[in-house]
Structures are given as structure tokens and as C-alpha cells.
CSV table of C-alpha atoms and ligand atoms in Angstrom, one decimal:
chain,number,residue,atom,x,y,z
A,1,MET,CA,-10.7,-33.1,-24.6
A,2,THR,CA,-9.6,-30.2,-22.4
A,3,LYS,CA,-10.9,-26.8,-23.1
A,4,ASN,CA,-8.9,-23.7,-22.6
A,5,ALA,CA,-9.8,-20.1,-23.0
A,6,ILE,CA,-8.1,-16.8,-23.1
A,7,TYR,CA,-9.2,-13.5,-21.6
A,8,PRO,CA,-7.3,-10.6,-23.3
A,9,GLY,CA,-7.3,-7.0,-22.2
A,10,THR,CA,-5.4,-4.0,-20.9
A,11,PHE,CA,-6.1,-4.5,-17.2
A,12,ASP,CA,-4.9,-1.0,-16.3
A,13,PRO,CA,-5.5,-1.9,-13.5
A,14,VAL,CA,-7.4,-5.1,-12.9
A,15,THR,CA,-10.8,-4.5,-11.2
A,16,TYR,CA,-13.5,-6.6,-9.4
A,17,GLY,CA,-15.3,-6.6,-12.7
A,18,HIS,CA,-12.4,-8.3,-14.5
A,19,LEU,CA,-12.1,-10.7,-11.5
A,20,ASP,CA,-15.8,-11.6,-11.7
A,21,ILE,CA,-15.3,-12.6,-15.3
A,22,ILE,CA,-12.2,-14.6,-14.5
A,23,GLU,CA,-14.0,-16.4,-11.7
A,24,ARG,CA,-16.8,-17.4,-14.1
A,25,MET,CA,-14.3,-18.6,-16.7
A,26,SER,CA,-12.4,-20.7,-14.1
A,27,VAL,CA,-15.6,-22.7,-13.6
A,28,LEU,CA,-16.3,-23.2,-17.3
A,29,TYR,CA,-12.9,-23.9,-18.7
A,30,ASP,CA,-10.0,-26.2,-17.8
A,31,ARG,CA,-7.3,-23.6,-18.2
A,32,VAL,CA,-7.7,-19.9,-18.3
A,33,PHE,CA,-5.1,-17.6,-19.7
A,34,VAL,CA,-5.4,-14.0,-18.8
A,35,ALA,CA,-3.5,-12.2,-21.5
A,36,VAL,CA,-2.3,-8.7,-20.7
A,37,ALA,CA,-1.7,-6.6,-23.8
A,38,HIS,CA,1.7,-4.9,-24.1
A,39,SER,CA,0.6,-2.0,-26.1
A,40,THR,CA,-2.7,-0.4,-26.1
A,41,GLU,CA,-4.4,2.5,-27.9
A,42,LYS,CA,-5.3,3.8,-24.5
A,43,GLN,CA,-2.5,5.6,-22.6
A,44,ALA,CA,-1.8,3.1,-19.9
A,45,LEU,CA,-1.1,4.3,-16.3
A,46,PHE,CA,0.9,1.1,-15.6
A,47,SER,CA,3.6,-0.7,-17.6
A,48,PHE,CA,2.6,-4.1,-18.9
A,49,GLU,CA,5.0,-5.7,-16.4
A,50,GLU,CA,3.2,-3.9,-13.6
A,51,ARG,CA,-0.2,-4.8,-15.0
A,52,VAL,CA,0.8,-8.5,-15.2
A,53,ALA,CA,2.1,-8.5,-11.7
A,54,MET,CA,-1.1,-7.0,-10.3
A,55,VAL,CA,-3.3,-9.5,-12.1
A,56,LYS,CA,-1.1,-12.3,-10.9
A,57,GLU,CA,-1.5,-11.2,-7.4
A,58,ALA,CA,-5.3,-10.9,-7.8
A,59,VAL,CA,-5.8,-14.5,-9.1
A,60,THR,CA,-3.6,-16.5,-6.7
A,61,GLY,CA,-6.9,-18.1,-5.4
A,62,PHE,CA,-7.6,-19.8,-8.7
A,63,ASP,CA,-5.5,-22.8,-9.6
A,64,ASN,CA,-6.5,-23.0,-13.2
A,65,VAL,CA,-5.8,-19.4,-14.1
A,66,GLU,CA,-2.5,-18.2,-15.5
A,67,VAL,CA,-1.4,-14.7,-16.4
A,68,GLU,CA,0.9,-13.7,-19.2
A,69,ASP,CA,1.7,-10.7,-21.3
A,70,PHE,CA,1.2,-10.8,-25.0
A,71,ASP,CA,2.0,-8.7,-28.0
A,72,GLY,CA,0.4,-8.9,-31.5
A,73,LEU,CA,-2.9,-10.4,-32.6
A,74,VAL,CA,-5.3,-12.0,-30.1
A,75,VAL,CA,-6.1,-14.7,-32.6
A,76,ASN,CA,-2.5,-15.8,-32.8
A,77,TYR,CA,-2.2,-15.8,-29.0
A,78,ALA,CA,-5.3,-18.0,-28.8
A,79,VAL,CA,-3.7,-20.5,-31.2
A,80,SER,CA,-0.5,-20.5,-29.2
A,81,LYS,CA,-2.5,-21.5,-26.1
A,82,SER,CA,-4.3,-24.4,-28.0
A,83,THR,CA,-7.7,-22.8,-27.8
A,84,ASN,CA,-10.3,-21.3,-30.1
A,85,VAL,CA,-12.1,-19.4,-27.3
A,86,VAL,CA,-11.6,-15.7,-26.6
A,87,VAL,CA,-13.7,-14.4,-23.7
A,88,ARG,CA,-14.7,-10.8,-23.4
A,89,GLY,CA,-16.7,-9.1,-20.7
A,90,LEU,CA,-19.8,-7.2,-21.6
A,91,ARG,CA,-21.0,-4.5,-19.3
A,92,MET,CA,-23.4,-2.1,-20.9
A,93,ILE,CA,-24.9,-1.8,-24.3
A,94,SER,CA,-22.1,0.8,-24.8
A,95,ASP,CA,-19.5,-2.0,-24.9
A,96,PHE,CA,-21.4,-3.8,-27.6
A,97,GLU,CA,-20.5,-2.0,-30.8
A,98,TYR,CA,-16.8,-2.1,-30.3
A,99,GLU,CA,-16.9,-5.7,-29.1
A,100,PHE,CA,-19.1,-6.7,-32.1
A,101,GLN,CA,-16.6,-5.2,-34.5
A,102,MET,CA,-13.6,-6.8,-32.8
A,103,ALA,CA,-15.2,-10.2,-32.7
A,104,LEU,CA,-16.0,-10.1,-36.4
A,105,THR,CA,-12.6,-8.8,-37.3
A,106,ASN,CA,-11.0,-11.6,-35.3
A,107,ARG,CA,-13.2,-14.1,-37.1
A,108,LYS,CA,-12.0,-12.7,-40.4
A,109,LEU,CA,-8.4,-13.1,-39.3
A,110,ASN,CA,-9.0,-16.6,-38.1
A,111,SER,CA,-12.4,-18.2,-38.8
A,112,LYS,CA,-11.8,-20.9,-36.2
A,113,ILE,CA,-11.7,-18.5,-33.3
A,114,GLU,CA,-15.0,-17.9,-31.4
A,115,THR,CA,-15.5,-14.9,-29.1
A,116,VAL,CA,-17.6,-15.7,-26.1
A,117,PHE,CA,-19.2,-12.8,-24.1
A,118,MET,CA,-19.8,-13.0,-20.4
A,119,MET,CA,-21.8,-10.6,-18.2
A,120,PRO,CA,-20.5,-9.7,-14.8
A,121,LYS,CA,-22.5,-9.5,-11.6
A,122,GLU,CA,-24.9,-6.6,-11.9
A,123,SER,CA,-23.1,-4.5,-9.3
A,124,TYR,CA,-19.9,-4.5,-11.3
A,125,SER,CA,-21.5,-3.8,-14.6
A,126,TYR,CA,-20.7,-0.1,-14.5
A,127,LEU,CA,-17.0,-0.6,-13.4
A,128,SER,CA,-14.2,0.4,-15.7
A,129,SER,CA,-10.5,0.8,-15.1
A,130,LYS,CA,-10.7,4.2,-16.7
A,131,LEU,CA,-13.3,5.6,-14.3
A,132,ILE,CA,-11.5,4.1,-11.3
A,133,LYS,CA,-8.4,6.0,-12.3
A,134,GLU,CA,-10.3,9.2,-12.9
A,135,VAL,CA,-12.0,9.2,-9.5
A,136,ALA,CA,-8.8,8.0,-7.7
A,137,ARG,CA,-7.0,11.0,-9.2
A,138,LEU,CA,-9.6,13.2,-7.6
A,139,GLY,CA,-9.0,11.6,-4.2
A,140,ALA,CA,-11.9,9.1,-4.1
A,141,ASP,CA,-11.8,5.9,-2.1
A,142,ILE,CA,-11.7,3.1,-4.7
A,143,SER,CA,-11.7,0.2,-2.2
A,144,GLU,CA,-15.2,-1.0,-3.5
A,145,PHE,CA,-13.8,-1.4,-7.0
A,146,VAL,CA,-10.4,-3.0,-6.7
A,147,PRO,CA,-8.6,-5.2,-4.2
A,148,ASP,CA,-6.8,-3.2,-1.5
A,149,TYR,CA,-3.2,-3.8,-2.8
A,150,ILE,CA,-4.3,-2.6,-6.2
A,151,GLY,CA,-5.9,0.5,-4.7
A,152,LYS,CA,-2.6,1.2,-2.9
A,153,LYS,CA,-0.6,0.8,-6.2
A,154,VAL,CA,-3.0,3.1,-8.0
A,155,LYS,CA,-2.6,5.8,-5.3
A,156,ASP,CA,1.1,5.4,-5.2
A,157,LYS,CA,1.4,5.6,-9.0
A,158,LEU,CA,-0.8,8.7,-9.2
A,159,GLN,CA,1.2,10.4,-6.4
A,160,ASN,CA,4.8,9.3,-7.4
A,161,GLY,CA,4.6,8.3,-11.0
B,282,ADP,P1,-9.5,-3.6,-23.4
B,282,ADP,O1,-8.6,-2.5,-23.4
B,282,ADP,O2,-9.2,-4.8,-24.2
B,282,ADP,O3,-11.0,-3.2,-23.5
B,282,ADP,P2,-9.9,-3.9,-20.5
B,282,ADP,O4,-8.9,-4.2,-19.6
B,282,ADP,O5,-10.6,-2.6,-20.4
B,282,ADP,O6,-9.3,-4.2,-21.9
B,282,ADP,O7,-11.0,-5.1,-20.4
B,282,ADP,C1,-10.8,-6.4,-20.8
B,282,ADP,C2,-12.1,-7.1,-20.9
B,282,ADP,O8,-12.8,-7.1,-19.7
B,282,ADP,C3,-13.0,-6.4,-21.9
B,282,ADP,O9,-13.8,-7.4,-22.6
B,282,ADP,C4,-13.9,-5.6,-21.1
B,282,ADP,O10,-15.2,-5.3,-21.7
B,282,ADP,C5,-14.1,-6.5,-19.9
B,282,ADP,N1,-14.4,-5.7,-18.7
B,282,ADP,C6,-13.8,-4.6,-18.2
B,282,ADP,N2,-14.4,-4.2,-17.0
B,282,ADP,C7,-15.4,-5.1,-16.8
B,282,ADP,C8,-16.5,-5.2,-15.8
B,282,ADP,N3,-16.6,-4.3,-14.9
B,282,ADP,N4,-17.3,-6.2,-16.0
B,282,ADP,C9,-17.2,-7.1,-17.0
B,282,ADP,N5,-16.3,-7.0,-17.9
B,282,ADP,C10,-15.4,-6.0,-17.9
């Protein structure tokens, strides 16, 4: 039986932390679907089309990873991809409360769906898209946190909108 998994998120923009989780998933699962959420409670810097394009570019090296946009419930998206596995990344204890609530809510919505948590490499465990945008806005070099072409896109977006 093949085993697929989805990795949902905002990816505004994709970082080396996200890519670390995607790499781990690509080893564990037959097919990995990175699911870029259309709408988000967070005010996104990039449109979902731009976020999808950036993740696509970042995962060209993985032949079992696909990138799509999605709208609506994560549990329904998982079913549409023939999987019951939703992967989320856990960085710090601070992620835990929100992730715990979301995993249990998703289980209530569909009891067959399991949320699997993965830890990134230690050196990425403090990385967040939000902080990267904040420091980039203040002129910091973000090349340690995101691939070069993503860094260029962030700079361009912050300068030209
Ligand atoms: P969301 O808006 O759904 O939290 P994000 O794009 O911020 O989406 O993150 C998607 C998933 O990736 C979440 O599970 C998040 O915890 C995880 N993630 C984000 N940054 C990192 C990182 N540096 N290391 C590991 N996981 C991460």
C-alpha cells in the first residue's frame, strides 16, 4: 500500500525550516503534497499563487513532492489526496499549544486523520517566516534562512509591493 502525506501551511515565504521538514517527509512517504493555504488569518505578504510558485521552485530536487494550493478544511484536502496523514513541523514549545488544539480539532472533524509532528534540524528550530519578513524589512541579510531566489523575491516585494 502506498502511503501519502500532506504538509499544509501558509509558506509566506517557504524557509529552510519548511524545506527541512519536506526533505524528511520525502524519505518517509511515497508521495508528499505540500498544501499552500489560500487564505490565512495572518496577513500574507505574498499571494497564494506567488507562495505556490516559490515552494515549487524550492522543491524541484524532490521527485516525490508535489505542491498545490488548497482552500477549505485540511482534513478534506487530506481525503482528496488519499491519505490520513497530516504533517506539521514543531519548532519550540511555543508551537505546541496551537498545534495540539488544531490536531484535536481536526480529529474531531474527521477521526481517521492523524497529525504527525516532525522536528527540524536544531539550527532551523527558531526560524519562522514571520521573523524573516521582519528582519528583511529592516534591511537584514536573510540568505541563511531562505534560498537565494526566495530572498530576492522577499526584497523585491518589500521594496516594490
Ligand atoms: P501555518 O500558517 O499553518 O502555521 P506556516 O507556513 O507558518 O503555516 O508553517 C507550516 C508548518 O511548518 C507548520 O506546522 C509550522 O509549525 C512548520 N514550520 C514553520 N517553520 C518551521 C521551521 N523552522 N522548522 C520546522 N517546522 C516549521
